[in-house]
Short mmCIF file of C-alpha atoms in Angstrom, two decimals:
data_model
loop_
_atom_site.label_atom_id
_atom_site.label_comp_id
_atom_site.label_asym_id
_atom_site.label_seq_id
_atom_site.Cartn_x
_atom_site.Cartn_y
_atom_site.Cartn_z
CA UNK Q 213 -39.95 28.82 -4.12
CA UNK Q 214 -42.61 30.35 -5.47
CA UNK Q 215 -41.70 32.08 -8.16
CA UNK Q 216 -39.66 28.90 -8.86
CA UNK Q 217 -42.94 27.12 -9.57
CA UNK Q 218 -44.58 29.56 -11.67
CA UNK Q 219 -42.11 30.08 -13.85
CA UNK Q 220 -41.40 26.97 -13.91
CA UNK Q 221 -44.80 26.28 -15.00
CA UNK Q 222 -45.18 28.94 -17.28
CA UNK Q 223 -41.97 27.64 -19.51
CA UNK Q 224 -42.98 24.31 -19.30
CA UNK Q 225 -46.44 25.23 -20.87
CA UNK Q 226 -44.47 27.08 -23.58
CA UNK Q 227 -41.72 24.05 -24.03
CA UNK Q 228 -44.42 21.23 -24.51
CA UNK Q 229 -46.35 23.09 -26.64
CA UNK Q 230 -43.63 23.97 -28.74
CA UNK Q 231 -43.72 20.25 -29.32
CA UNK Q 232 -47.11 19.54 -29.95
CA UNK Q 233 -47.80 22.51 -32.61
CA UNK Q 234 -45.63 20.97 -35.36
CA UNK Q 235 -42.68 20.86 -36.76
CA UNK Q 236 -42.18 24.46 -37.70
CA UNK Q 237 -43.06 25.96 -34.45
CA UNK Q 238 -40.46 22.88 -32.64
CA UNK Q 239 -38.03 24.24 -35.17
CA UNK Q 240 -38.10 27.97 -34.16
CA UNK Q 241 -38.75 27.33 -30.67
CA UNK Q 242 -35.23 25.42 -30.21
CA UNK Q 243 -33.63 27.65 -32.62
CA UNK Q 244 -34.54 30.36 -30.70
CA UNK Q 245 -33.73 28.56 -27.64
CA UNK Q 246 -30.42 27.26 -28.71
CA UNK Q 247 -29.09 30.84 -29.88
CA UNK Q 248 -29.74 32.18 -26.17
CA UNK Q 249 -28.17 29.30 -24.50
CA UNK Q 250 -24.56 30.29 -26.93
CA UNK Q 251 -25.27 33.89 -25.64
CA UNK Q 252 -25.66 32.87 -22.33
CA UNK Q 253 -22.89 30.90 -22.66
CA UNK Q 254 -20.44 33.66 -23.87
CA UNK Q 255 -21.81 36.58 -21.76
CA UNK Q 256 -20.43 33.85 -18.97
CA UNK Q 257 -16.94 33.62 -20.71
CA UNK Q 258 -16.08 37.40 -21.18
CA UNK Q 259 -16.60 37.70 -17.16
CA UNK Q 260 -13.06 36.57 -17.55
CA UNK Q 261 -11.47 38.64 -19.49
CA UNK Q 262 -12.11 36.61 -23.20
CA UNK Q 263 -13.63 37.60 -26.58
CA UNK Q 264 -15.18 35.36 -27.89
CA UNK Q 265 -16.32 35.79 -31.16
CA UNK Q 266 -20.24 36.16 -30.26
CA UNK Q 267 -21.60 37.57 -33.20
CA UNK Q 268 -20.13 35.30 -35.78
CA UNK Q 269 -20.61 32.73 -33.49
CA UNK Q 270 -24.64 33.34 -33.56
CA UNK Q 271 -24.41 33.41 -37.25
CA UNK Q 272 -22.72 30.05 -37.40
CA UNK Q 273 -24.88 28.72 -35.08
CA UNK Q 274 -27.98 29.62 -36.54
CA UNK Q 275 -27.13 28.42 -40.48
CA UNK Q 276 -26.04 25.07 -38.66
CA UNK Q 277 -29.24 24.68 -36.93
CA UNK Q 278 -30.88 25.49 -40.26
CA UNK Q 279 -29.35 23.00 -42.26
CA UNK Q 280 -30.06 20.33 -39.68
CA UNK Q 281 -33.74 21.43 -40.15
CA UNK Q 282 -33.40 21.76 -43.91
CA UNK Q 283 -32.12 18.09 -43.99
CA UNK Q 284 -35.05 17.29 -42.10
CA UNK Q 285 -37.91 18.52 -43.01
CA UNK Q 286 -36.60 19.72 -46.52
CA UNK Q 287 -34.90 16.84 -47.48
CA UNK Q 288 -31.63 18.31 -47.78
CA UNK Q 289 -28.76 16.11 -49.82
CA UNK Q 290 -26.02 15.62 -47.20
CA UNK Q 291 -23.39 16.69 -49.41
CA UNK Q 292 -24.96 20.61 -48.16
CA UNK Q 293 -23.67 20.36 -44.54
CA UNK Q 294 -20.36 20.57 -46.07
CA UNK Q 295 -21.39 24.29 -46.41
CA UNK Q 296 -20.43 24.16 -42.62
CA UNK Q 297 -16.75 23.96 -43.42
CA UNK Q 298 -16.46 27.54 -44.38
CA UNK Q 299 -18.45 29.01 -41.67
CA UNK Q 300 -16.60 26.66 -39.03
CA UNK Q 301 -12.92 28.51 -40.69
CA UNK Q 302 -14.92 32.30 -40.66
CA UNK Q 303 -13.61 31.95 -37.13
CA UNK Q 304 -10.16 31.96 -37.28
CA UNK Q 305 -10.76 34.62 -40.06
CA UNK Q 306 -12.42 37.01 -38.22
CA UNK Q 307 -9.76 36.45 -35.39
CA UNK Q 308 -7.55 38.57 -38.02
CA UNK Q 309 -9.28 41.86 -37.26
CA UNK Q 310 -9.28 41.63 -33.75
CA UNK Q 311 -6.71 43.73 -32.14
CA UNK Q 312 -6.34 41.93 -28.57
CA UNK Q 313 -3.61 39.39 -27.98
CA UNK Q 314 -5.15 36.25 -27.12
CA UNK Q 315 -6.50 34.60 -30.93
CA UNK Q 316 -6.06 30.80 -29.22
CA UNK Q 317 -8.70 31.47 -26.07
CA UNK Q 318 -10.64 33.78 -28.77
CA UNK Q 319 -10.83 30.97 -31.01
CA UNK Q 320 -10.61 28.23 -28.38
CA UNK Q 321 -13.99 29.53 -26.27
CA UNK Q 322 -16.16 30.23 -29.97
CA UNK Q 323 -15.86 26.71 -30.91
CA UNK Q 324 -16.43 25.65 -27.37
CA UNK Q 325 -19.67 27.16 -27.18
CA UNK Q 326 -20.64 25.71 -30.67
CA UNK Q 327 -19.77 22.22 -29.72
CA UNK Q 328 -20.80 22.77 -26.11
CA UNK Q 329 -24.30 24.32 -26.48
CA UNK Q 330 -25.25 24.31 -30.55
CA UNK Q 331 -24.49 20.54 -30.95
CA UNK Q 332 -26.13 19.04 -28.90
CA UNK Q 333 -29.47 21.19 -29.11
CA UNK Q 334 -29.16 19.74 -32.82
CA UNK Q 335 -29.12 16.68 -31.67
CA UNK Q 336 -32.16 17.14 -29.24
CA UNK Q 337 -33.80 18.34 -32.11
CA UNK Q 338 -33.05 15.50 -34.52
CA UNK Q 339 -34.85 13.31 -31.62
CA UNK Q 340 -38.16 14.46 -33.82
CA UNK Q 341 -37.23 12.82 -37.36
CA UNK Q 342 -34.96 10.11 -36.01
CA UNK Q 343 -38.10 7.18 -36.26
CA UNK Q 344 -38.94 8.60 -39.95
CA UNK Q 345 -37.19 11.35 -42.32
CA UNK Q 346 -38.44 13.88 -43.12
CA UNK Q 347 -41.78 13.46 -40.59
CA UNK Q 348 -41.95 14.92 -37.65
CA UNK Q 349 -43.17 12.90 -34.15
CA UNK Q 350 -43.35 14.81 -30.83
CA UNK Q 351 -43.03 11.63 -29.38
CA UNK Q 352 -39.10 11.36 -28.24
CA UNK Q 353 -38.61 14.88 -27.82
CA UNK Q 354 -41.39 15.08 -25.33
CA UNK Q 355 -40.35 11.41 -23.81
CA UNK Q 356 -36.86 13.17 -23.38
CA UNK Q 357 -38.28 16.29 -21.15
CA UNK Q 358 -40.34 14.28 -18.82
CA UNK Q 359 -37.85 11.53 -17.95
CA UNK Q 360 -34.97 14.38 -17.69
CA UNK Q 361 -37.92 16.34 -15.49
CA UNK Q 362 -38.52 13.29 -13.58
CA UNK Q 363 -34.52 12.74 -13.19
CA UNK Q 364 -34.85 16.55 -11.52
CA UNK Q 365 -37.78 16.20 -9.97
CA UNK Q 366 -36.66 12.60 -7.92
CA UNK Q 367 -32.81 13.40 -7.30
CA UNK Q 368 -34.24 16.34 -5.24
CA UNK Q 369 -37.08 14.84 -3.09
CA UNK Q 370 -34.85 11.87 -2.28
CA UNK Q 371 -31.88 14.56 -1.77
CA UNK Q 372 -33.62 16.36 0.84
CA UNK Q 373 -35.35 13.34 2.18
CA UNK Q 374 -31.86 10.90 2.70
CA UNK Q 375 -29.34 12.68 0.97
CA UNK Q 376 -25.95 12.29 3.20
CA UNK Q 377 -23.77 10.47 0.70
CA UNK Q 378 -21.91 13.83 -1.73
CA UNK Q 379 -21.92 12.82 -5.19
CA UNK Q 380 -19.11 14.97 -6.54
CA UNK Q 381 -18.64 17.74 -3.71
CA UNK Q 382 -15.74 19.62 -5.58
CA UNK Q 383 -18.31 21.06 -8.07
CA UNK Q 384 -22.08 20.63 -6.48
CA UNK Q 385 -21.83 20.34 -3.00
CA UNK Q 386 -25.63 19.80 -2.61
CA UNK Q 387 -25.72 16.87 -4.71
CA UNK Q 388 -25.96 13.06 -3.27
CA UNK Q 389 -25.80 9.08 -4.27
CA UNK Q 390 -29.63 8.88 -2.51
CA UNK Q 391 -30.48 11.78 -4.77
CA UNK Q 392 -29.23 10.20 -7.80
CA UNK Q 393 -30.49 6.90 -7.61
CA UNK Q 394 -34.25 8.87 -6.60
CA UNK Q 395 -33.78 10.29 -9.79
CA UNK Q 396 -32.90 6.99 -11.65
CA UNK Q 397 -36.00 5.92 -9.73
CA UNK Q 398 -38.46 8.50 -10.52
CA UNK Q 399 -36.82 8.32 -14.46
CA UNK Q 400 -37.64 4.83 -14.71
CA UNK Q 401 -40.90 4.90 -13.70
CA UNK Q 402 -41.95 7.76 -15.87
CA UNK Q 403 -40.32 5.63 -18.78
CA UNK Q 404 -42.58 3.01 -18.16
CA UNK Q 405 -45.45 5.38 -17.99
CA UNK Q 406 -44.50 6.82 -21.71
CA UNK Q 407 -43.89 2.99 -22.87
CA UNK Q 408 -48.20 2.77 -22.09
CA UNK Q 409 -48.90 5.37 -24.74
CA UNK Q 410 -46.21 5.27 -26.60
CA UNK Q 411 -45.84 1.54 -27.91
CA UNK Q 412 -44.29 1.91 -30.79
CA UNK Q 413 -41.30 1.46 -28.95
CA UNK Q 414 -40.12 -1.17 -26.55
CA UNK Q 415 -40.21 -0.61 -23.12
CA UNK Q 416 -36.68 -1.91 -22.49
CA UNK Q 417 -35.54 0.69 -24.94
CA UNK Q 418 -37.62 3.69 -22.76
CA UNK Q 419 -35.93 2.55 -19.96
CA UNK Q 420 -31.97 2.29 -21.51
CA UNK Q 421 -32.92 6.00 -22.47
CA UNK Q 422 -34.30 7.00 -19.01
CA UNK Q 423 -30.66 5.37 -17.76
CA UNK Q 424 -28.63 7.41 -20.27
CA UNK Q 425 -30.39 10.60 -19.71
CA UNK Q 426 -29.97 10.70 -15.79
CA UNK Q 427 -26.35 9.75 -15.82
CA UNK Q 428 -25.18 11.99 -18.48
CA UNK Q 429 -28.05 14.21 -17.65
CA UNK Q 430 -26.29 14.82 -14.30
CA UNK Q 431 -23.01 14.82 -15.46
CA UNK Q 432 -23.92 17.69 -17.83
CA UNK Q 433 -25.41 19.42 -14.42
CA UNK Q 434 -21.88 19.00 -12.92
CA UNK Q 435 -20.21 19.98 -15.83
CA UNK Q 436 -22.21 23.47 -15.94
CA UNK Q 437 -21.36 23.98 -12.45
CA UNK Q 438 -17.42 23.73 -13.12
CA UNK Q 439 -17.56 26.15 -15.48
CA UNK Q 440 -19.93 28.47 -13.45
CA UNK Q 441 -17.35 28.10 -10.25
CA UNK Q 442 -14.36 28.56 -12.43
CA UNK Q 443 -15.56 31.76 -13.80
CA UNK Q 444 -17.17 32.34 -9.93
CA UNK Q 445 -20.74 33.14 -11.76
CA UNK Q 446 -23.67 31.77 -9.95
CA UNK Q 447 -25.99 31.78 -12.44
CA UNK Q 448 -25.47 31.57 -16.39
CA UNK Q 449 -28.30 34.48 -16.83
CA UNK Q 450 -31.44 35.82 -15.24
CA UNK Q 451 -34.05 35.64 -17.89
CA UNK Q 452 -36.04 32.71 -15.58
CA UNK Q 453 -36.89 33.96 -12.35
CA UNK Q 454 -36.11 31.53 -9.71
CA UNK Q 455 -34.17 29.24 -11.85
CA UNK Q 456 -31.12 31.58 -13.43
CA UNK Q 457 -30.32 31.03 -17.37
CA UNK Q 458 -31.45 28.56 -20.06
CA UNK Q 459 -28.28 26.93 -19.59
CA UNK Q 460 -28.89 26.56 -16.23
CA UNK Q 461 -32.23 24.81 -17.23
CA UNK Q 462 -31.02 22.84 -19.64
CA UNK Q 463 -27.68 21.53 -18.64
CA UNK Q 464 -28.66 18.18 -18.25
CA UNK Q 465 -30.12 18.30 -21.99
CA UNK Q 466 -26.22 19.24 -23.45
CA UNK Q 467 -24.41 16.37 -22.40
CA UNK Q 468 -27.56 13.86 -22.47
CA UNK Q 469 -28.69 14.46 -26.12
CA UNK Q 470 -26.28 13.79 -28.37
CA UNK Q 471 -25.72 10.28 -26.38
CA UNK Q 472 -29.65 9.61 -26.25
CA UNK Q 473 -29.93 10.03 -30.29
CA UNK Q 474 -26.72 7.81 -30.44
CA UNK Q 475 -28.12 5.29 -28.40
CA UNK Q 476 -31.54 5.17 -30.68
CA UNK Q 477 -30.28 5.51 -33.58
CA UNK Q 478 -28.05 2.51 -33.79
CA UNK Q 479 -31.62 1.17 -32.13
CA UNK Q 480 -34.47 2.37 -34.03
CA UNK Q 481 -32.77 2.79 -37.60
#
């Protein structure tokens, strides 16, 4: 538990103020961030016997990224993401020089990993320039990490405290009802907190985002823990002492972000 904290201190440090130095530094950070998730992600996959196709993978990933970014803070037309057609079909190409004989699950898990990991850390990212093009505000990123921390932080002291209902036993056997309404709870109140400094929003809209991200927040924790217990990993890496992998940290972010900037944008724009 102990190491738990610190490093779960020392990361946090480094996460918020990835947010508050800028835009640039938010844009390497979760570049960076998002690249060693995929890896994570595929180091996981060729425990069972798949090849993914890692490298070209990366390279996709990262001109993706960059073109969300460009479109952002550049300005970008839109008719430039179509540049993501050809690297989305460099796949199957490079699937012609491999000589194992399994192209659909080598195919199958690359794009997986791009939808499942890249996407939506595009999306979480495009939480900075949703209220404004092409300026950057710290404001819903960092309203996104404390509710989702909050979320963690209330589905476990309510889980140890009264948890005896299992939410979804099959895949997280720890997990309970009292722990996830604590965390709806805890998310909610922390909303309401943000919606006192942060008024440019209403508060009814802070808390239908604190809703969205525990629900699909936890989802995305059960998710990571099929996948995990179909490949019989327990961790997705060990770069975080204490706490396993950045996907492991961040599992909750994959399935809650792209639904959280859906949800505001049809809001806020």
């Amino acid at each position: 538990m102990k190491t738990r904290a610190i490093t779960a201190f020392f990361f946090t440090i480094v996460m918020l103020g990835s947010i508050f130095l800028g835009a640039y530094t938010f844009t390497f950070f979760y570049l960076i961030l998002s690249l060693a998730a995929l890896l994570e992600f595929f180091n996981m996959i060729k425990t069972a016997g798949i090849r993914p196709h890692r490298n070209v993978a990366l390279f996709v990933a990262t001109l993706i990224f960059l073109m969300i970014a460009g479109y952002h803070l550049l300005q970008f037309e839109n008719r430039f993401m179509l540049l993501i057609v050809p690297l989305i079909f460099s796949v199957f190409i490079s699937e012609l020089y491999k000589k194992d004989k399994i192209p659909f699950s080598n195919i199958s898990y690359t794009f997986a990993g791009l939808i499942y990991v890249t996407v939506p850390f595009c999306f979480f990212y495009s939480l900075g320039f949703i209220q404004e093009q092409a300026t950057y505000s710290f404001h819903l990123p960092l309203a996104f990490l404390l509710m989702l921390w909050a979320n963690d932080t209330g589905a476990y002291l309510f889980g140890v405290k009264f948890g005896k209902t299992r939410l979804f036993e099959r895949h997280s056997p720890k997990k309970s009802w009292e722990g996830f309404f604590g965390g709806v709870l805890v998310s909610l109140l922390a909303s309401y907190i943000i919606s006192l400094f942060f008024k440019e929003i209403n508060p009814f809209v802070w808390a239908g985002m604190s809703v969205l991200i525990v629900s699909f927040g936890t989802l995305g924790d059960l998710v990571e823990s099929m996948l995990k217990r179909s490949l019989n990993v327990k961790d997705s890496g060990n770069i975080l002492p204490g706490h396993g992998g950045f996907l492991d940290r961040f599992d909750g972010l994959l399935l809650a972000a792209p639904v959280v900037y859906t949800y505001l944008y049809l809001i806020l724009r």
